């Protein structure tokens, strides 16, 4: 026991062994939904619309969470102890944002997915020092979408986001109004923010910049949905709209519903698709959003679950088998929403030059060392039997939690784009404004997953590994994964300028990759 008490982290197996009492254990299951009543209710972030003067006030603050029984977790939140409100605006609005930083560290606030000029984008150059306020004016001119916001300070974005600085940013427009989609907030229109976390023995969030972190990103062992472990949502009976945000630092999810129910994807990062896409599984990578409709007209309970993903080190327990993330109890009043046959008309893909105007290669300078670390721990054998071998799982976990912290210099040069690690004082490229462009994302020799995010735009995917994208990725996107040496081609256009003092960012949305050099700054003129 002594070794456990001195251990800097708490592993799930120790909980299971009963050495510490009861973190609420997520259900591991394949069958129908469990119906225990001892579940926390799904927290529903409060909606926050502009006030009568068109103003929205956000205050970054410290708080406390009760994620681990008997322990308090120091957190950050926006207008609350953990996570933030769901900002709700309409296309055409001009909103005065006021972002107050009451924390003891500098932050920025970035509107992920919003098409706004570089000088209000909230990238690394827009620092909000402790005690200061930033008041950008945002003009909303893009289709209805589920976007989000989070800080973007360089080189410490990963940890404040992990502590809870993130929130949804919802845009409505005439199309979304006219579609009869489920739209009663928290009743049949349900926000689902997915985050994995790991805790130190004192209840604080674990985070450490070591070789494992700059290689695979943050690996949690506990799932939170809107800040609660395996919560239940008591909803309307009828069609449910889930607004899914992968707000994790690094982890991808392969989402499914219990009893193999199918669902309909109606929107991706930047808005509605042309038609609903019926699926039984949906991959969601860090930073991505999807809206799905679920037929819950029969009122039966079901679980949202995640299946094992093909992402390095992310198959440690409890992610080595189907894992229930939350349960739905659609036993309320009848919902008013329905599944439309068609959604919106998207503009056709433009004629583009065959030769890309911009190539971004995501590279890792320490991938050999990082791979070596995980190979030594036996990672390739982790999934040999479907379920993780406990000894290998422990060895891999040790590499993640005990691995020595890197020097700042090593951290900042661990990853790169086009061979260069991020440098605040360098503009990496300039893009012509108001011009359809053909860009290519690719990766170096590491074959790891990189969800590629570009500021200041919503783009369309032309190809994924040379093939047409699957239908759920044919709408507006701002984050697209590349992995296993693959490529993604996009059509992109920038409507607003970004200058050298407030450039846009192109980066990997694995936040530990972003904080270790996998980011480029660019201007639009
Ligand atoms: Cu969600 Cu540049 O970030
Ligand atoms: Cu962004
Ligand atoms: Cu990456």
Coordinates of C-alpha atoms and ligand atoms in Angstrom, one line a residue:
X1 CA 0.0 0.0 0.0
X2 CA 2.9 2.3 0.7
X3 CA 4.0 2.2 -2.9
X4 CA 0.4 3.2 -3.9
X5 CA 0.2 6.0 -1.5
X6 CA 3.4 7.5 -2.8
X7 CA 2.5 6.9 -6.4
X8 CA 1.8 10.2 -8.2
X9 CA -1.3 8.9 -9.9
X10 CA -4.3 6.7 -9.3
X11 CA -4.8 3.9 -11.7
X12 CA -8.1 2.3 -12.5
X13 CA -6.9 -1.1 -11.4
X14 CA -6.2 0.2 -8.0
X15 CA -9.8 1.4 -7.8
X16 CA -11.0 -1.9 -8.9
X17 CA -8.9 -3.7 -6.3
X18 CA -10.7 -1.6 -3.8
X19 CA -7.6 0.2 -2.5
X20 CA -9.4 3.5 -2.7
X21 CA -13.1 3.8 -2.6
X22 CA -15.3 4.3 -5.5
X23 CA -14.8 6.6 -8.3
X24 CA -18.1 6.0 -10.1
X25 CA -17.1 3.3 -12.5
X26 CA -18.3 3.6 -16.0
X27 CA -20.3 0.6 -17.3
X28 CA -18.5 -1.9 -19.4
X29 CA -21.0 -3.5 -21.6
X30 CA -22.2 -4.6 -25.0
X31 CA -25.8 -5.3 -24.3
X32 CA -28.8 -3.1 -23.7
X33 CA -28.4 0.0 -21.6
X34 CA -28.0 -0.3 -17.8
X35 CA -30.7 1.4 -15.8
X36 CA -29.2 2.0 -12.4
X37 CA -30.5 5.1 -10.8
X38 CA -27.3 6.1 -9.0
X39 CA -26.1 8.0 -12.0
X40 CA -25.3 11.7 -12.0
X41 CA -27.6 13.7 -14.2
X42 CA -25.9 14.9 -17.4
X43 CA -24.9 18.5 -16.7
X44 CA -26.4 20.8 -19.3
X45 CA -24.3 23.9 -20.0
X46 CA -26.3 27.0 -19.7
X47 CA -27.0 28.8 -22.9
X48 CA -25.7 32.3 -23.1
X49 CA -27.1 34.6 -25.8
X50 CA -26.0 38.2 -26.3
X51 CA -27.7 40.6 -23.9
X52 CA -29.8 43.6 -25.0
X53 CA -26.6 45.5 -25.8
X54 CA -25.3 42.6 -27.9
X55 CA -22.8 41.7 -25.3
X56 CA -21.6 38.3 -24.0
X57 CA -19.4 38.2 -20.9
X58 CA -17.1 35.3 -20.2
X59 CA -15.0 35.0 -17.1
X60 CA -12.2 32.4 -16.8
X61 CA -12.1 31.4 -13.2
X62 CA -10.8 28.7 -10.8
X63 CA -13.2 26.1 -9.3
X64 CA -13.4 22.8 -7.7
X65 CA -14.7 19.5 -9.0
X66 CA -15.9 16.3 -7.3
X67 CA -14.8 13.8 -9.9
X68 CA -13.0 11.4 -7.5
X69 CA -15.0 10.4 -4.4
X70 CA -13.7 11.9 -1.3
X71 CA -11.3 14.2 -3.1
X72 CA -11.5 17.7 -4.6
X73 CA -10.1 18.5 -8.0
X74 CA -8.9 22.0 -8.6
X75 CA -10.5 23.1 -11.9
X76 CA -10.8 26.0 -14.3
X77 CA -14.1 27.0 -15.8
X78 CA -15.8 29.9 -17.7
X79 CA -18.6 31.5 -15.7
X80 CA -18.6 28.4 -13.5
X81 CA -16.3 25.8 -11.9
X82 CA -15.8 23.5 -14.9
X83 CA -16.3 24.0 -18.7
X84 CA -18.3 27.0 -19.9
X85 CA -21.7 28.1 -21.1
X86 CA -23.0 27.3 -24.5
X87 CA -22.8 30.6 -26.4
X88 CA -25.8 31.0 -28.7
X89 CA -25.8 33.5 -31.6
X90 CA -27.5 33.9 -34.9
X91 CA -26.0 34.4 -38.3
X92 CA -25.9 38.2 -38.9
X93 CA -25.4 39.1 -35.2
X94 CA -22.6 41.4 -34.2
X95 CA -21.5 40.3 -30.7
X96 CA -19.3 42.2 -28.2
X97 CA -17.4 39.5 -26.4
X98 CA -15.9 40.4 -23.1
X99 CA -13.4 37.8 -21.8
X100 CA -12.2 38.4 -18.3
X101 CA -9.2 36.5 -17.1
X102 CA -9.3 36.1 -13.3
X103 CA -6.8 33.2 -13.4
X104 CA -3.2 33.6 -12.3
X105 CA -1.9 32.5 -15.7
X106 CA -2.2 34.2 -19.0
X107 CA -4.7 32.8 -21.5
X108 CA -6.2 33.6 -24.8
X109 CA -9.7 32.7 -26.0
X110 CA -10.1 31.2 -29.5
X111 CA -13.4 30.7 -31.3
X112 CA -12.8 27.3 -32.9
X113 CA -14.7 27.1 -36.2
X114 CA -15.7 30.7 -36.5
X115 CA -14.9 32.6 -39.6
X116 CA -13.6 35.8 -38.1
X117 CA -10.6 38.0 -38.9
X118 CA -7.2 37.2 -37.4
X119 CA -7.4 40.2 -35.0
X120 CA -10.4 38.7 -33.2
X121 CA -9.6 35.0 -33.6
X122 CA -7.9 34.7 -30.2
X123 CA -4.8 32.8 -31.3
X124 CA -1.5 32.7 -29.3
X125 CA -0.8 36.4 -30.1
X126 CA -3.9 37.6 -28.3
X127 CA -2.8 37.2 -24.8
X128 CA -5.1 38.1 -21.9
X129 CA -2.9 38.6 -18.9
X130 CA -4.1 37.7 -15.4
X131 CA -6.6 40.3 -14.2
X132 CA -7.1 41.7 -17.8
X133 CA -10.1 41.7 -20.1
X134 CA -10.2 41.2 -23.9
X135 CA -13.1 42.7 -25.8
X136 CA -13.3 41.5 -29.4
X137 CA -16.3 42.3 -31.6
X138 CA -17.4 39.2 -33.6
X139 CA -19.6 39.4 -36.7
X140 CA -21.3 36.1 -37.3
X141 CA -21.5 35.3 -41.0
X142 CA -21.5 31.6 -41.6
X143 CA -24.1 28.8 -41.6
X144 CA -25.7 27.3 -38.5
X145 CA -23.2 25.1 -36.7
X146 CA -21.9 23.7 -33.4
X147 CA -18.5 25.3 -32.8
X148 CA -16.6 25.8 -29.6
X149 CA -14.2 28.0 -27.7
X150 CA -11.1 27.4 -25.7
X151 CA -7.8 29.1 -24.8
X152 CA -4.8 29.0 -27.2
X153 CA -1.9 30.3 -25.2
X154 CA 1.5 29.1 -26.4
X155 CA 3.0 26.8 -25.2
X156 CA 0.4 26.1 -22.5
X157 CA -2.9 25.3 -24.2
X158 CA -3.2 21.6 -23.2
X159 CA -3.3 22.0 -19.4
X160 CA -5.8 24.9 -19.0
X161 CA -8.1 23.1 -21.5
X162 CA -7.7 19.9 -19.5
X163 CA -8.6 21.8 -16.3
X164 CA -11.9 22.9 -17.9
X165 CA -11.5 25.9 -20.1
X166 CA -13.8 25.1 -23.0
X167 CA -17.4 25.7 -24.1
X168 CA -19.8 25.3 -27.0
X169 CA -20.4 28.1 -29.5
X170 CA -23.7 27.5 -31.3
X171 CA -24.8 29.4 -34.4
X172 CA -28.4 29.4 -35.7
X173 CA -29.7 30.6 -39.1
X174 CA -32.8 30.5 -41.2
X175 CA -32.0 27.0 -42.5
X176 CA -31.6 25.5 -39.1
X177 CA -34.8 27.3 -38.0
X178 CA -36.8 25.9 -40.9
X179 CA -35.9 22.3 -40.4
X180 CA -38.0 21.1 -37.5
X181 CA -34.9 19.6 -35.9
X182 CA -35.1 18.7 -32.2
X183 CA -34.3 22.1 -30.6
X184 CA -35.3 22.2 -27.0
X185 CA -32.1 22.6 -25.1
X186 CA -31.3 19.8 -22.7
X187 CA -34.7 18.1 -23.5
X188 CA -34.3 16.8 -27.1
X189 CA -31.3 18.9 -28.2
X190 CA -28.5 17.5 -26.0
X191 CA -24.9 18.8 -25.8
X192 CA -22.4 15.9 -25.4
X193 CA -18.8 17.1 -24.6
X194 CA -16.5 14.1 -24.5
X195 CA -13.3 14.4 -22.5
X196 CA -10.9 11.8 -21.0
X197 CA -9.1 12.6 -17.8
X198 CA -6.6 11.0 -15.4
X199 CA -6.2 12.0 -11.7
X200 CA -3.3 12.3 -9.4
X201 CA -3.5 10.6 -6.0
X202 CA -4.6 13.9 -4.4
X203 CA -7.5 14.3 -6.8
X204 CA -5.9 16.9 -9.1
X205 CA -5.8 16.4 -12.8
X206 CA -2.8 14.5 -14.1
X207 CA -0.8 16.3 -16.8
X208 CA 2.8 16.0 -17.6
X209 CA 4.9 16.9 -20.7
X210 CA 7.1 13.8 -21.1
X211 CA 8.1 11.7 -24.0
X212 CA 4.8 9.8 -24.0
X213 CA 2.8 13.0 -24.0
X214 CA 4.6 14.6 -27.0
X215 CA 4.3 11.3 -28.8
X216 CA 0.7 10.2 -28.3
X217 CA -0.8 13.1 -26.5
X218 CA -2.9 13.0 -23.3
X219 CA -4.1 9.5 -22.3
X220 CA -6.9 9.5 -19.7
X221 CA -8.4 6.6 -17.9
X222 CA -11.7 8.1 -16.9
X223 CA -14.4 9.5 -19.2
X224 CA -16.4 12.6 -18.5
X225 CA -19.4 13.8 -20.5
X226 CA -20.1 17.5 -19.8
X227 CA -17.9 17.0 -16.7
X228 CA -19.7 14.0 -15.2
X229 CA -18.7 10.3 -15.2
X230 CA -21.2 8.0 -16.9
X231 CA -24.1 10.4 -16.5
X232 CA -27.7 9.8 -17.5
X233 CA -29.8 12.2 -19.5
X234 CA -33.5 12.1 -19.0
X235 CA -34.9 13.4 -22.2
X236 CA -37.9 13.8 -24.3
X237 CA -39.4 10.7 -26.0
X238 CA -38.9 11.2 -29.7
X239 CA -36.1 12.2 -32.0
X240 CA -33.0 13.4 -30.1
X241 CA -30.3 15.6 -31.4
X242 CA -26.9 15.1 -29.9
X243 CA -24.4 17.9 -30.4
X244 CA -21.2 16.0 -30.0
X245 CA -17.9 17.8 -29.3
X246 CA -14.7 15.8 -28.9
X247 CA -13.2 18.2 -26.4
X248 CA -10.5 15.7 -25.4
X249 CA -6.8 16.8 -25.6
X250 CA -5.9 13.8 -27.8
X251 CA -8.3 10.9 -27.7
X252 CA -10.4 9.8 -30.7
X253 CA -13.8 8.0 -30.1
X254 CA -15.6 5.4 -32.2
X255 CA -19.1 6.2 -31.1
X256 CA -22.0 3.7 -31.3
X257 CA -25.3 3.2 -29.5
X258 CA -26.2 0.2 -27.4
X259 CA -28.1 -2.7 -29.0
X260 CA -26.5 -1.6 -32.3
X261 CA -29.0 1.1 -32.9
X262 CA -28.2 3.3 -35.9
X263 CA -28.3 7.1 -35.9
X264 CA -28.3 9.9 -38.5
X265 CA -25.4 12.3 -38.9
X266 CA -26.9 15.7 -39.8
X267 CA -24.0 18.1 -39.3
X268 CA -20.2 18.2 -39.1
X269 CA -17.8 20.8 -37.7
X270 CA -19.1 23.8 -39.7
X271 CA -22.7 23.0 -40.3
X272 CA -25.5 20.9 -41.7
X273 CA -24.9 18.2 -44.4
X274 CA -27.0 18.1 -47.6
X275 CA -28.8 14.9 -46.3
X276 CA -28.8 12.9 -43.1
X277 CA -26.2 10.0 -43.2
X278 CA -27.3 6.8 -41.4
X279 CA -24.5 5.1 -39.6
X280 CA -24.0 2.7 -36.7
X281 CA -20.5 3.9 -35.9
X282 CA -18.9 7.4 -36.0
X283 CA -15.2 8.3 -35.5
X284 CA -14.8 11.6 -33.8
X285 CA -11.3 13.1 -33.4
X286 CA -10.0 15.7 -31.0
X287 CA -11.6 19.1 -31.9
X288 CA -14.2 17.7 -34.2
X289 CA -18.0 18.1 -33.8
X290 CA -20.9 16.2 -35.2
X291 CA -24.6 16.5 -34.7
X292 CA -26.6 13.3 -34.8
X293 CA -30.2 12.4 -34.6
X294 CA -31.3 9.3 -32.7
X295 CA -34.8 7.8 -32.9
X296 CA -35.9 7.5 -29.3
X297 CA -39.6 7.4 -30.1
X298 CA -40.0 4.0 -28.4
X299 CA -38.9 5.6 -25.1
X300 CA -36.4 2.8 -24.5
X301 CA -33.2 3.5 -22.6
X302 CA -29.9 3.4 -24.5
X303 CA -26.2 4.1 -24.0
X304 CA -23.8 6.1 -26.0
X305 CA -20.6 4.1 -26.1
X306 CA -17.2 4.2 -27.6
X307 CA -15.4 1.2 -29.2
X308 CA -11.7 0.6 -29.3
X309 CA -9.9 2.9 -31.7
X310 CA -6.8 2.4 -33.8
X311 CA -4.8 5.2 -32.0
X312 CA -1.5 4.5 -30.3
X313 CA -1.7 3.9 -26.5
X314 CA -5.5 4.7 -26.5
X315 CA -6.5 1.1 -26.0
X316 CA -5.5 0.9 -22.3
X317 CA -8.4 -0.1 -20.0
X318 CA -11.2 0.8 -19.9
X319 CA -10.9 1.6 -23.6
X320 CA -9.9 -1.9 -24.6
X321 CA -13.5 -2.9 -25.0
X322 CA -16.8 -1.2 -25.6
X323 CA -17.2 1.5 -23.0
X324 CA -20.5 3.2 -22.1
X325 CA -20.1 7.0 -21.9
X326 CA -23.5 7.9 -20.8
X327 CA -27.1 6.6 -20.8
X328 CA -30.2 8.1 -22.2
X329 CA -33.6 7.7 -20.6
X330 CA -36.1 9.1 -23.1
X331 CA -39.1 8.9 -20.8
X332 CA -40.2 12.6 -20.8
X333 CA -42.8 14.3 -22.9
X334 CA -43.1 13.8 -26.6
X335 CA -40.4 15.7 -28.5
X336 CA -41.4 18.0 -31.4
X337 CA -38.4 17.3 -33.7
X338 CA -38.2 15.0 -36.6
X339 CA -35.7 13.7 -39.1
X340 CA -35.7 15.8 -42.2
X341 CA -35.3 14.1 -45.6
X342 CA -33.0 16.9 -46.9
X343 CA -31.0 19.4 -44.9
X344 CA -29.2 22.2 -46.8
X345 CA -27.8 22.9 -50.2
X346 CA -24.0 23.2 -50.1
X347 CA -22.1 25.1 -52.8
X348 CA -20.5 23.0 -55.5
X349 CA -16.8 22.2 -55.3
X350 CA -14.9 24.8 -57.3
X351 CA -12.5 24.1 -60.2
X352 CA -9.1 24.0 -58.5
X353 CA -5.5 23.9 -59.7
X354 CA -4.1 20.3 -59.7
X355 CA -1.0 21.5 -58.0
X356 CA -1.8 22.3 -54.3
X357 CA -1.3 26.0 -53.3
X358 CA -0.3 24.9 -49.8
X359 CA 1.2 21.7 -48.4
X360 CA 1.3 21.0 -44.7
X361 CA 3.4 18.1 -43.5
X362 CA 2.9 17.2 -39.9
X363 CA 6.1 15.7 -38.6
X364 CA 7.5 14.3 -35.3
X365 CA 11.1 14.8 -34.3
X366 CA 11.0 12.3 -31.4
X367 CA 8.8 9.6 -32.9
X368 CA 11.6 7.0 -32.9
X369 CA 12.3 7.6 -29.2
X370 CA 8.5 7.7 -28.4
X371 CA 7.8 4.5 -30.3
X372 CA 10.8 2.9 -28.6
X373 CA 9.4 3.8 -25.2
X374 CA 6.0 2.2 -26.0
X375 CA 7.6 -0.8 -27.8
X376 CA 9.7 -1.5 -24.8
X377 CA 6.5 -1.4 -22.6
X378 CA 5.0 -4.1 -24.9
X379 CA 2.4 -1.9 -26.6
X380 CA 2.1 -3.9 -29.8
X381 CA 0.9 -6.8 -27.7
X382 CA -1.6 -4.8 -25.7
X383 CA -4.5 -5.8 -27.8
X384 CA -3.3 -9.3 -28.8
X385 CA -6.3 -10.9 -27.0
X386 CA -8.8 -8.2 -27.6
X387 CA -8.7 -7.2 -23.9
X388 CA -5.6 -5.6 -22.6
X389 CA -3.1 -7.8 -20.8
X390 CA -2.9 -6.2 -17.3
X391 CA 0.9 -6.4 -17.1
X392 CA 1.4 -4.7 -20.4
X393 CA -1.3 -2.1 -19.5
X394 CA 0.7 -1.3 -16.3
X395 CA 4.0 -1.0 -18.2
X396 CA 2.4 1.3 -20.8
X397 CA 0.6 3.3 -18.1
X398 CA 4.0 3.8 -16.3
X399 CA 5.5 5.2 -19.4
X400 CA 2.7 7.7 -19.5
X401 CA 2.5 8.7 -15.9
X402 CA 6.1 8.2 -14.7
X403 CA 8.1 9.3 -17.7
X404 CA 10.4 12.2 -16.9
X405 CA 9.3 15.7 -17.7
X406 CA 11.0 17.1 -20.8
X407 CA 13.1 20.3 -20.7
X408 CA 11.1 23.2 -22.2
X409 CA 13.6 23.3 -25.1
X410 CA 13.0 19.6 -25.9
X411 CA 9.2 20.0 -25.6
X412 CA 9.0 22.9 -27.9
X413 CA 11.0 21.2 -30.7
X414 CA 9.5 17.8 -30.4
X415 CA 7.0 18.3 -33.2
X416 CA 6.8 20.3 -36.4
X417 CA 5.0 21.4 -39.6
X418 CA 6.9 21.4 -42.8
X419 CA 10.1 20.7 -40.8
X420 CA 9.7 23.7 -38.5
X421 CA 8.6 23.8 -34.9
X422 CA 6.2 26.6 -34.0
X423 CA 7.8 30.0 -33.5
X424 CA 5.6 32.9 -32.4
X425 CA 7.8 35.4 -34.2
X426 CA 7.7 33.7 -37.5
X427 CA 4.9 33.8 -40.2
X428 CA 5.1 30.5 -42.0
X429 CA 3.1 31.4 -45.1
X430 CA 0.7 33.9 -46.6
X431 CA -2.6 33.0 -48.3
X432 CA -4.5 35.1 -50.8
X433 CA -7.8 36.3 -49.5
X434 CA -11.1 35.5 -51.3
X435 CA -9.6 32.8 -53.5
X436 CA -10.5 29.1 -53.6
X437 CA -7.4 27.1 -52.8
X438 CA -6.3 23.5 -52.9
X439 CA -4.4 22.4 -49.8
X440 CA -2.9 19.0 -48.9
X441 CA -2.3 17.7 -45.4
X442 CA 0.2 14.9 -45.0
X443 CA 2.5 13.5 -42.4
X444 CA 6.1 12.5 -42.0
X445 CA 7.3 9.0 -41.2
X446 CA 5.6 8.8 -37.9
X447 CA 2.2 7.3 -39.1
X448 CA 0.5 8.7 -36.0
X449 CA -2.9 10.4 -35.9
X450 CA -3.0 14.2 -36.3
X451 CA -6.4 15.9 -36.4
X452 CA -5.5 18.9 -38.6
X453 CA -7.3 22.2 -37.7
X454 CA -7.1 25.4 -39.6
X455 CA -8.2 28.8 -38.2
X456 CA -10.3 31.4 -40.0
X457 CA -12.2 29.1 -42.4
X458 CA -14.5 26.2 -43.0
X459 CA -13.2 24.0 -45.7
X460 CA -14.5 21.1 -47.8
X461 CA -12.8 17.8 -48.1
X462 CA -11.8 16.7 -51.6
X463 CA -10.1 13.4 -50.9
X464 CA -9.0 11.2 -48.0
X465 CA -6.0 9.0 -48.9
X466 CA -6.9 9.7 -52.6
X467 CA -10.5 8.6 -52.3
X468 CA -13.7 10.6 -52.1
X469 CA -14.5 11.4 -48.4
X470 CA -17.3 9.4 -46.7
X471 CA -20.6 11.2 -46.8
X472 CA -20.5 12.4 -43.1
X473 CA -17.3 14.4 -44.0
X474 CA -18.7 16.1 -47.1
X475 CA -20.0 19.2 -45.3
X476 CA -18.1 22.2 -43.9
X477 CA -15.1 21.0 -41.9
X478 CA -12.4 22.7 -39.8
X479 CA -10.6 19.7 -38.4
X480 CA -9.7 16.6 -40.4
X481 CA -7.5 13.6 -39.2
X482 CA -4.5 12.2 -41.1
X483 CA -2.9 9.0 -40.0
X484 CA -0.9 6.0 -41.1
X485 CA 0.9 8.0 -43.8
X486 CA -2.3 9.2 -45.3
X487 CA -3.2 12.5 -46.9
X488 CA -6.2 14.8 -47.0
X489 CA -6.9 17.3 -49.8
X490 CA -9.2 20.2 -49.1
X491 CA -10.8 23.1 -50.9
X492 CA -10.4 26.2 -48.7
X493 CA -11.2 29.9 -49.0
X494 CA -10.5 32.7 -46.5
X495 CA -12.9 35.6 -46.4
X496 CA -11.1 37.7 -43.8
X497 CA -7.6 39.0 -43.4
X498 CA -5.0 38.0 -40.8
X499 CA -2.0 40.1 -40.3
X500 CA 1.5 39.2 -39.1
X501 CA 0.9 40.5 -35.6
X502 CA -2.4 38.5 -35.2
X503 CA -1.9 35.5 -37.6
X504 CA -4.2 32.5 -38.0
X505 CA -2.9 29.1 -36.9
X506 CA -2.8 25.7 -38.6
X507 CA -2.1 23.0 -36.2
X508 CA -2.6 19.5 -34.9
X509 CA -5.6 19.4 -32.4
X510 CA -3.8 16.9 -30.2
X511 CA -3.1 19.7 -27.7
X512 CA 0.2 18.1 -26.6
X513 CA 1.4 18.1 -30.2
X514 CA 0.3 21.8 -30.5
X515 CA 2.2 22.7 -27.4
X516 CA 5.3 20.9 -28.7
X517 CA 5.7 22.6 -32.0
X518 CA 3.1 21.1 -34.4
X519 CA 1.6 24.5 -35.3
X520 CA 2.2 27.1 -38.0
X521 CA 1.2 30.7 -38.1
X522 CA -0.1 32.2 -41.4
X523 CA -1.4 35.5 -42.7
X524 CA -4.2 36.2 -45.2
X525 CA -4.0 39.2 -47.4
Ligands
LIG1 CU1 -9.5 24.4 -31.3 CU2 -6.4 26.4 -32.9 O1 -7.9 25.4 -32.0
LIG2 CU1 -9.6 27.0 -34.2
LIG3 CU1 -0.6 15.5 -34.0

